[in-house]
């Protein structure tokens, strides 16, 4: 058993160090970076401990300041939230290993604040995942959006400023919709705590249009934040013009946390049966299918590698929403599996692509020509992650597609298998040419720095979950059970 | 139906203002107007919350032990909106900082002109 106040420690520790670190980094840059890495690693350990604990002895509900729900703010650590926390903090810690390379020619002051934003973002993501109180969820959503926008604008590049502004405006519209939906929920139920609100909501006799409006507001709000088509317009610009580590995190972690938050609100408030009869599940499936097709179709025509990867994120977020939309234990577990798998793949792709961009000084895809022999390890990892995206058997991407396929068949949604096959072909259309260029092209460029720290761990985890997806899925079905019931 | 809507006019008005704000952000090309649009939108949500918390003829929520039957206004939405205002100010501050930075880097704060500059540099 963990101590009673353990659940809140992660957020508190991250928030406190976030504001202290610039002071340290201004005097001693290396020490600041080391401390940031340490605190992120500790938060990953903390999340893993929580995950182990809730699997072992059931979910933990923590009342902030000792005020019990429904009056106080409640944090809920279910197997679902603990899993998402572990993925988010683990990936952040691994990506943060690349910080010293990223910040090497930044001023000390700026580098310090960059680390602050990174830690604030992580704390906010933990908050979103744990909050069982809708208003708290909104506040953490805002913290993460502001931190993410500031991260995007960290580079001097003027396109980055423009992208960050666009992200902030659309993000603010999204939060407006979320807050309005929370307001409607509060007016109907008189509660902000999700559990209590759901109980009143289920017992109430409402005109059918009210829950429908409410869910539409939530869908638009979280859809903007998670980059669901056609609300994704900010995503390609923002994710492609951010610094490499920020790109990896925004694409690999942040959008998924919002997808899961939406699933929690939807399943928590309405329940899966109502979602189906009200047509919300159908709408989510439709938008997810559009994301998968449109994201991949836009990715095919990109010549800028980071934009290509960003559009691919739109498509892959579609898979996660598709899993939630199909529902059932298998569908939700497939979505959660993809949260992990895509987080690993996208982090690998962005980090290794960052290496190639640093060597060539350009983001054009032609820069990958002949990089294989120059950067054997990073390019091997890139190729593996790219093939996994396409969905080659024995790789993680295949497992997601396989489980979604099964979930679709058992829910009798017969267009789903066709969609998955088309999407696999589209993915192949933009990833295979790059892999071909890497290994069969010729290049004059010289690679001086070949290291991508943490890459081996990312690749190892990706390989393991690809080879034995069943073991991971057993855990995730438990988590999914908590979401649905 | 229509009578109920009119009786609950603050909800109707807040929805209208919300739509106006949303429209402003999405259609105006001047970045400052977009920032103002965001503020209009958020104010509409605040109005919605405050209206929901109001009780007609309600007193300020201070417990009076002598007459326990007094009707109070619901203080929770107002408390939430205090936090909401802080959030909205942070968003506005960051957005204005971005506008200043964009003006320095592009020399304009018109979204169309920025898009034109960007497409030129890409070509």
XYZ file of C-alpha atoms in Angstrom:
608
model
C 0.000 0.000 0.000
C 1.111 3.504 -0.798
C 0.790 6.401 1.603
C -2.542 8.233 1.659
C -1.323 11.431 0.012
C 0.702 9.657 -2.675
C -1.716 10.333 -5.592
C -1.291 14.095 -5.447
C 2.492 14.063 -4.997
C 3.282 13.772 -8.698
C 1.422 16.923 -9.676
C 2.742 18.898 -6.704
C 6.350 17.848 -7.277
C 6.192 18.699 -10.988
C 4.545 22.099 -10.413
C 7.021 23.089 -7.720
C 10.131 22.077 -9.607
C 8.769 23.668 -12.777
C 9.115 27.125 -11.241
C 12.351 26.420 -9.348
C 14.304 24.976 -12.257
C 14.930 28.205 -14.214
C 16.781 29.511 -11.157
C 19.037 26.465 -11.138
C 19.419 26.388 -14.923
C 20.442 30.061 -15.012
C 23.458 29.295 -12.828
C 24.244 25.761 -13.914
C 22.683 24.625 -17.139
C 23.709 20.966 -16.900
C 22.476 20.666 -13.327
C 19.098 22.134 -14.315
C 18.710 19.686 -17.164
C 19.789 16.816 -14.961
C 17.236 17.787 -12.310
C 14.496 18.068 -14.917
C 15.354 14.585 -16.203
C 15.409 13.251 -12.663
C 12.021 14.703 -11.727
C 10.448 13.417 -14.948
C 11.940 9.964 -14.346
C 10.586 10.056 -10.786
C 7.132 11.012 -12.030
C 7.259 8.039 -14.401
C 8.179 5.760 -11.490
C 5.379 7.333 -9.447
C 2.833 6.669 -12.204
C 4.052 3.104 -12.625
C 3.750 2.528 -8.853
C 0.198 3.896 -8.928
C -0.633 1.663 -11.887
C 0.708 -1.392 -10.064
C -1.158 -0.398 -6.908
C -4.566 0.118 -8.538
C -4.285 -3.125 -10.508
C -3.468 -4.884 -7.265
C -5.976 -3.321 -4.866
C -8.598 -1.444 -6.884
C -8.993 2.231 -7.783
C -7.982 5.028 -5.439
C -10.127 8.125 -4.891
C -8.270 11.024 -3.347
C -10.118 13.970 -1.818
C -8.072 17.164 -2.200
C -7.554 18.944 1.111
C -9.689 16.377 2.895
C -12.968 17.710 1.436
C -14.960 14.685 0.375
C -16.818 14.524 -2.948
C -19.277 15.923 -4.045
C -18.166 19.120 -2.266
C -14.427 18.789 -2.658
C -12.223 18.155 -5.650
C -11.659 14.472 -6.252
C -8.825 12.739 -8.033
C -9.672 9.292 -9.375
C -6.890 6.843 -10.122
C -8.505 3.963 -11.956
C -6.512 1.397 -13.954
C -7.372 3.517 -17.003
C -5.998 6.806 -15.700
C -2.980 5.110 -14.142
C -2.175 3.496 -17.501
C -2.433 6.795 -19.381
C -0.322 8.517 -16.711
C 2.359 5.853 -16.972
C 2.477 6.163 -20.760
C 2.526 9.969 -20.658
C 5.213 10.374 -18.006
C 7.305 7.479 -19.315
C 7.383 8.901 -22.829
C 8.072 12.409 -21.527
C 10.993 11.162 -19.453
C 12.464 9.285 -22.428
C 12.009 12.211 -24.814
C 13.523 14.565 -22.214
C 16.804 12.611 -22.500
C 17.264 14.478 -25.795
C 16.985 17.861 -24.038
C 20.758 18.529 -23.755
C 21.081 18.151 -27.545
C 18.029 20.301 -28.165
C 19.096 23.140 -25.892
C 22.785 23.121 -26.762
C 22.937 26.579 -28.397
C 20.073 28.232 -26.499
C 20.637 30.948 -23.935
C 20.541 29.737 -20.334
C 17.506 31.847 -19.504
C 15.494 30.570 -22.448
C 16.506 26.958 -21.901
C 15.403 27.212 -18.267
C 11.945 28.444 -19.225
C 11.655 25.751 -21.887
C 12.160 23.131 -19.177
C 9.568 24.921 -17.016
C 6.993 24.643 -19.792
C 7.809 20.972 -20.291
C 7.259 20.207 -16.612
C 4.065 22.315 -16.464
C 2.746 20.433 -19.466
C 3.476 17.089 -17.803
C 1.827 18.176 -14.552
C -1.248 19.362 -16.448
C -1.477 16.073 -18.340
C -1.369 14.161 -15.061
C -4.076 16.497 -13.751
C -6.341 15.975 -16.771
C -5.991 12.230 -16.467
C -6.685 12.065 -12.743
C -9.332 14.780 -12.306
C -12.733 13.371 -11.521
C -14.112 16.870 -11.208
C -15.206 18.505 -14.448
C -14.133 22.043 -13.604
C -10.714 20.816 -12.503
C -10.482 18.959 -15.779
C -11.125 22.263 -17.572
C -8.474 24.135 -15.619
C -5.818 21.495 -16.289
C -6.857 21.454 -19.947
C -6.157 25.178 -20.078
C -2.798 24.827 -18.340
C -1.732 22.185 -20.822
C -2.943 24.218 -23.818
C -1.073 27.326 -22.693
C 2.097 25.337 -21.988
C 1.840 23.541 -25.329
C 1.332 26.830 -27.245
C 4.328 28.375 -25.539
C 6.428 25.285 -26.360
C 5.473 25.593 -30.034
C 6.585 29.227 -30.113
C 9.910 28.516 -28.384
C 11.927 28.726 -31.599
C 12.820 32.126 -33.104
C 11.288 31.014 -36.409
C 8.390 33.318 -37.340
C 6.302 30.470 -38.734
C 6.386 28.937 -35.266
C 4.889 32.105 -33.755
C 2.116 32.111 -36.332
C 1.435 28.404 -35.721
C 1.379 28.920 -31.950
C -1.100 31.790 -32.290
C -3.380 29.705 -34.480
C -3.113 26.816 -31.987
C -3.952 29.146 -29.102
C -7.005 30.637 -30.839
C -8.471 27.276 -31.823
C -7.512 25.801 -28.463
C -9.366 28.663 -26.751
C -12.458 28.016 -28.878
C -12.202 24.365 -27.842
C -11.981 25.303 -24.160
C -14.952 27.642 -24.584
C -16.988 24.717 -25.862
C -15.770 22.419 -23.080
C -16.609 25.004 -20.408
C -20.056 25.602 -21.913
C -20.700 21.859 -21.895
C -19.562 21.686 -18.266
C -21.972 24.526 -17.512
C -24.837 22.612 -19.109
C -23.863 19.496 -17.153
C -23.860 21.501 -13.933
C -27.232 23.116 -14.670
C -28.805 19.720 -15.378
C -27.285 17.702 -12.566
C -26.121 20.171 -9.930
C -22.817 18.324 -9.672
C -19.360 18.784 -11.097
C -18.068 15.438 -9.870
C -18.373 12.995 -12.749
C -19.678 10.091 -10.698
C -22.393 12.122 -8.942
C -23.341 13.969 -12.123
C -23.736 10.664 -13.971
C -26.028 9.265 -11.283
C -28.355 12.305 -11.397
C -28.136 12.408 -15.167
C -29.224 8.777 -15.530
C -32.218 9.339 -13.242
C -33.335 12.570 -14.923
C -36.079 12.737 -17.513
C -34.787 15.200 -20.086
C -35.907 16.338 -23.472
C -33.633 14.266 -25.774
C -32.132 17.361 -27.385
C -30.429 18.465 -24.143
C -27.985 15.567 -23.755
C -27.450 15.758 -27.479
C -26.401 19.443 -27.358
C -24.242 18.748 -24.329
C -22.401 15.886 -25.986
C -21.954 17.929 -29.181
C -20.257 20.692 -27.171
C -17.945 18.167 -25.493
C -17.209 16.561 -28.851
C -16.261 19.863 -30.504
C -14.218 20.984 -27.499
C -12.163 17.839 -27.024
C -12.134 17.208 -30.791
C -10.288 20.490 -31.370
C -7.771 19.697 -28.645
C -7.171 16.147 -29.868
C -6.931 17.133 -33.549
C -9.929 15.165 -34.784
C -10.861 15.838 -38.417
C -12.222 18.402 -39.419
C -11.129 20.256 -36.277
C -7.435 19.445 -36.824
C -6.472 22.572 -38.822
C -4.074 23.885 -36.180
C -2.250 20.573 -35.701
C 0.021 20.242 -38.775
C 1.405 23.768 -38.365
C 1.853 23.588 -34.616
C 3.368 20.113 -34.432
C 5.703 20.702 -37.347
C 7.129 24.065 -36.291
C 7.801 23.167 -32.646
C 11.315 22.171 -31.496
C 12.001 18.423 -31.944
C 11.419 17.353 -28.340
C 8.204 19.395 -28.167
C 6.991 17.939 -31.474
C 7.568 14.419 -30.182
C 5.618 15.163 -27.003
C 2.757 17.114 -28.591
C 2.195 14.456 -31.218
C 3.086 11.448 -29.123
C 1.390 12.269 -25.832
C -0.704 15.439 -25.596
C -3.386 14.764 -28.219
C -3.990 11.272 -26.788
C -4.570 12.559 -23.296
C -7.426 14.694 -24.665
C -8.837 11.745 -26.590
C -8.883 9.684 -23.392
C -10.353 12.605 -21.422
C -13.203 12.798 -23.914
C -13.786 9.074 -23.675
C -13.896 9.351 -19.872
C -16.435 12.157 -19.973
C -18.589 10.392 -22.561
C -18.553 6.920 -21.018
C -18.671 8.379 -17.502
C -21.643 10.699 -18.033
C -23.739 8.972 -20.686
C -22.760 5.285 -20.533
C -22.073 3.175 -23.604
C -25.702 2.191 -24.298
C -26.904 5.819 -24.404
C -23.928 6.813 -26.566
C -25.041 4.278 -29.149
C -28.773 5.136 -29.101
C -28.140 8.903 -29.133
C -25.950 8.496 -32.202
C -22.867 10.021 -30.559
C -20.862 6.830 -30.983
C -21.808 6.820 -34.657
C -20.702 10.448 -35.021
C -17.371 9.713 -33.334
C -16.851 6.727 -35.657
C -17.617 8.903 -38.683
C -15.218 11.662 -37.617
C -12.566 9.064 -36.774
C -12.911 7.447 -40.194
C -12.660 10.885 -41.833
C -9.532 11.603 -39.739
C -7.902 8.360 -40.810
C -8.569 8.907 -44.513
C -8.012 12.678 -44.691
C -4.933 12.681 -42.431
C -3.240 10.031 -44.559
C -4.346 11.633 -47.825
C -2.832 14.981 -46.787
C 0.320 13.228 -45.550
C 0.937 11.629 -48.956
C 1.377 15.011 -50.677
C 3.702 16.602 -48.061
C 7.326 17.307 -48.897
C 8.221 18.487 -45.397
C 8.943 15.520 -43.115
C 7.630 17.144 -39.934
C 4.372 18.167 -41.615
C 4.054 14.633 -42.955
C 4.466 13.209 -39.459
C 1.965 15.756 -38.092
C -0.673 14.771 -40.665
C 0.048 11.147 -39.841
C -0.804 12.022 -36.230
C -4.244 13.228 -37.377
C -4.757 9.826 -38.985
C -3.480 7.874 -35.994
C -5.603 9.833 -33.506
C -8.448 8.687 -35.737
C -7.646 5.070 -34.784
C -7.893 5.924 -31.104
C -11.267 7.643 -31.574
C -12.399 4.752 -33.771
C -11.659 2.331 -30.947
C -13.649 4.438 -28.485
C -16.445 4.883 -31.029
C -16.756 1.156 -31.685
C -16.845 0.645 -27.937
C -17.038 -2.629 -26.105
C -14.136 -3.892 -24.020
C -12.122 -4.922 -27.092
C -12.658 -1.641 -28.944
C -11.664 0.509 -25.969
C -8.697 -1.752 -25.179
C -7.550 -1.431 -28.807
C -7.771 2.373 -28.513
C -5.719 2.315 -25.303
C -3.185 -0.028 -26.908
C -2.820 2.466 -29.715
C -2.284 5.298 -27.224
C 0.858 3.448 -26.114
C 1.909 2.143 -29.534
C 1.451 5.443 -31.364
C 3.145 7.372 -28.564
C 6.233 5.181 -28.966
C 6.182 5.247 -32.778
C 5.691 9.009 -33.091
C 8.364 9.794 -30.514
C 10.835 7.594 -32.393
C 9.892 9.122 -35.751
C 10.136 12.747 -34.576
C 13.369 12.265 -32.620
C 15.183 10.468 -35.449
C 13.792 12.836 -38.088
C 15.134 15.679 -35.927
C 18.616 14.154 -36.332
C 18.309 14.109 -40.119
C 17.009 17.691 -40.128
C 19.955 18.782 -37.981
C 22.428 17.203 -40.447
C 20.850 18.607 -43.620
C 19.544 21.891 -42.265
C 16.295 21.327 -44.155
C 12.990 19.608 -43.415
C 12.588 18.345 -47.004
C 12.041 14.602 -47.330
C 14.879 14.466 -49.895
C 17.196 14.952 -46.904
C 16.612 11.300 -45.971
C 18.390 10.190 -49.184
C 21.168 7.785 -48.214
C 20.982 8.450 -44.472
C 20.838 4.736 -43.601
C 24.573 3.989 -43.650
C 25.404 7.346 -42.023
C 23.044 6.960 -39.062
C 22.494 3.197 -38.881
C 20.837 3.042 -35.473
C 18.468 6.052 -35.655
C 17.484 5.216 -39.230
C 16.918 1.569 -38.323
C 14.580 2.751 -35.560
C 12.879 5.154 -37.979
C 12.306 2.355 -40.484
C 10.968 0.027 -37.792
C 8.522 2.658 -36.522
C 7.480 3.513 -40.092
C 6.824 -0.147 -40.913
C 4.884 -0.470 -37.671
C 2.761 2.541 -38.718
C 1.965 0.769 -41.971
C 0.929 -2.255 -39.932
C 3.315 -5.039 -40.845
C 2.659 -8.213 -38.839
C 4.693 -8.728 -35.636
C 4.812 -4.940 -35.168
C 2.695 -2.868 -32.796
C 0.726 -1.056 -35.499
C -0.521 -4.386 -36.779
C -1.833 -5.414 -33.373
C -3.976 -2.237 -33.138
C -5.398 -2.834 -36.580
C -6.069 -6.485 -35.794
C -7.935 -5.733 -32.564
C -9.921 -2.917 -34.193
C -10.758 -5.302 -37.013
C -12.115 -7.840 -34.495
C -13.969 -5.208 -32.498
C -15.550 -3.916 -35.707
C -16.673 -7.389 -36.750
C -18.159 -8.228 -33.357
C -19.994 -4.866 -33.324
C -21.181 -5.639 -36.859
C -19.632 -2.556 -38.437
C -18.654 -4.000 -41.775
C -17.053 -0.908 -43.343
C -14.415 -0.919 -40.627
C -12.179 -3.691 -42.032
C -12.260 -1.990 -45.446
C -11.273 1.330 -43.869
C -8.371 -0.295 -42.046
C -7.034 -1.879 -45.225
C -7.296 1.383 -47.197
C -5.590 3.241 -44.374
C -2.754 0.697 -44.299
C -2.211 1.189 -48.033
C -2.203 4.987 -47.658
C 0.317 4.730 -44.812
C 2.508 2.569 -47.019
C 2.231 5.158 -49.788
C 3.981 7.817 -47.741
C 6.249 5.834 -45.446
C 7.701 3.256 -47.874
C 9.284 5.852 -50.237
C 11.076 7.391 -47.250
C 12.338 4.028 -46.039
C 13.500 3.292 -49.607
C 15.367 6.645 -49.760
C 17.024 5.989 -46.407
C 18.590 2.677 -47.382
C 19.002 2.903 -51.162
C 19.752 6.594 -51.752
C 23.171 8.237 -51.874
C 24.253 11.135 -49.723
C 27.345 13.335 -49.459
C 26.433 14.706 -46.016
C 28.560 13.919 -42.966
C 26.992 12.756 -39.728
C 28.901 13.985 -36.702
C 26.511 13.329 -33.821
C 24.765 9.995 -34.105
C 23.314 9.591 -30.645
C 19.609 9.719 -29.884
C 19.415 9.071 -26.125
C 16.620 6.818 -24.962
C 16.011 5.559 -28.477
C 16.922 1.976 -27.623
C 14.413 1.891 -24.769
C 11.647 3.256 -27.011
C 12.452 0.711 -29.727
C 12.682 -2.142 -27.220
C 9.278 -1.359 -25.711
C 7.753 -0.971 -29.174
C 9.189 -4.337 -30.223
C 7.983 -6.096 -27.079
C 4.421 -4.791 -27.251
C 4.395 -5.688 -30.939
C 5.582 -9.258 -30.334
C 3.345 -10.035 -27.337
C 0.345 -7.734 -27.721
C -1.845 -10.240 -25.870
C -0.152 -9.637 -22.523
C -0.567 -5.866 -22.809
C -4.123 -6.252 -23.977
C -5.087 -8.325 -20.930
C -4.094 -5.407 -18.725
C -5.861 -2.932 -20.962
C -9.081 -4.912 -20.977
C -9.173 -4.476 -17.204
C -8.670 -0.725 -17.692
C -11.331 -0.663 -20.411
C -13.733 -2.477 -18.113
C -13.455 0.413 -15.657
C -14.238 2.922 -18.355
C -17.313 1.157 -19.671
C -18.962 0.002 -16.467
C -41.510 26.310 -25.621
C -41.069 29.918 -26.767
C -42.378 31.241 -23.445
C -39.882 29.114 -21.543
C -37.080 30.408 -23.719
C -38.086 34.001 -22.982
C -38.399 33.318 -19.272
C -34.865 31.977 -19.258
C -33.570 34.834 -21.406
C -30.051 34.941 -19.849
C -29.373 31.459 -21.269
C -30.632 32.496 -24.692
C -28.551 35.666 -24.674
C -25.407 33.907 -23.489
C -25.771 31.373 -26.308
C -26.145 34.204 -28.819
C -23.098 36.049 -27.477
C -21.147 32.775 -27.552
C -22.014 32.378 -31.232
C -21.039 35.990 -31.970
C -17.666 35.488 -30.260
C -17.025 32.232 -32.091
C -17.949 33.880 -35.404
C -15.584 36.781 -34.681
C -12.622 34.514 -33.978
C -13.179 32.425 -37.064
C -14.011 35.098 -39.648
C -11.990 38.225 -38.827
C -8.519 38.434 -40.294
C -7.241 41.029 -37.820
C -5.490 39.126 -35.033
C -6.508 41.653 -32.373
C -10.152 41.100 -33.267
C -9.629 37.367 -32.919
C -8.315 37.906 -29.383
C -11.338 40.089 -28.616
C -13.588 37.396 -30.079
C -12.121 34.839 -27.687
C -12.881 37.179 -24.796
C -16.461 37.709 -25.955
C -16.907 33.961 -26.233
C -15.559 33.295 -22.760
C -17.629 36.107 -21.245
C -20.719 34.461 -22.716
C -19.869 31.218 -20.902
C -19.297 33.169 -17.685
C -22.707 34.810 -18.096
C -24.236 31.359 -18.552
C -22.682 30.121 -15.302
C -23.627 33.225 -13.323
C -27.211 33.087 -14.636
C -27.384 29.434 -13.612
C -26.279 30.304 -10.097
C -28.735 33.128 -9.625
C -31.884 32.491 -7.585
C -34.646 35.071 -7.948
C -35.041 37.147 -4.794
C -32.128 35.157 -3.328
C -29.951 36.677 -0.608
C -26.133 36.653 -0.491
C -25.046 33.191 0.687
C -24.225 34.016 4.293
C -25.814 31.577 6.709
C -28.211 33.244 9.118
C -28.855 30.849 12.013
C -31.884 32.820 13.213
C -33.999 32.341 10.087
C -32.940 29.109 8.410
C -35.594 29.306 5.675
C -34.000 32.214 3.786
C -33.339 31.527 0.096
C -29.716 31.964 -0.929
C -28.032 32.534 -4.262
C -25.865 29.585 -5.332
C -22.282 30.775 -4.755
C -20.515 27.901 -6.510
C -20.844 29.132 -10.133
C -19.524 32.556 -9.134
C -16.559 30.916 -7.431
C -15.899 28.806 -10.525
C -16.085 31.849 -12.769
C -13.456 33.654 -10.694
C -11.120 30.833 -11.704
C -12.495 31.005 -15.229
C -11.652 34.713 -15.444
C -8.094 34.031 -14.329
C -7.785 31.367 -17.024
C -9.245 33.720 -19.613
C -6.802 36.483 -18.645
C -3.872 34.077 -19.015
C -5.065 33.065 -22.471
C -5.506 36.721 -23.465
C -2.073 37.660 -22.125
C -0.355 34.864 -24.034
C -2.345 35.661 -27.180
C -1.390 39.360 -26.986
C 2.255 38.405 -26.482
C 2.023 36.317 -29.646
C 0.418 39.229 -31.532
C 3.308 41.507 -30.524
C 5.820 38.864 -31.617
C 3.999 38.331 -34.910
C 3.952 42.084 -35.551
C 7.705 42.234 -34.955
C 8.429 39.265 -37.196
C 5.981 39.858 -40.051
C 5.306 43.598 -39.810
C 1.544 43.043 -39.938
C -1.222 41.622 -37.790
C -3.554 40.672 -40.622
C -3.963 36.920 -41.044
C -4.356 37.162 -44.844
C -1.166 39.205 -45.250
C 0.720 36.748 -43.022
C -0.556 33.856 -45.128
C 0.607 35.701 -48.278
C 4.076 36.242 -46.772
C 4.282 32.584 -45.779
C 3.286 31.316 -49.215
C 5.893 33.624 -50.802
C 8.689 32.312 -48.605
C 7.693 28.721 -49.366
C 7.841 29.329 -53.113
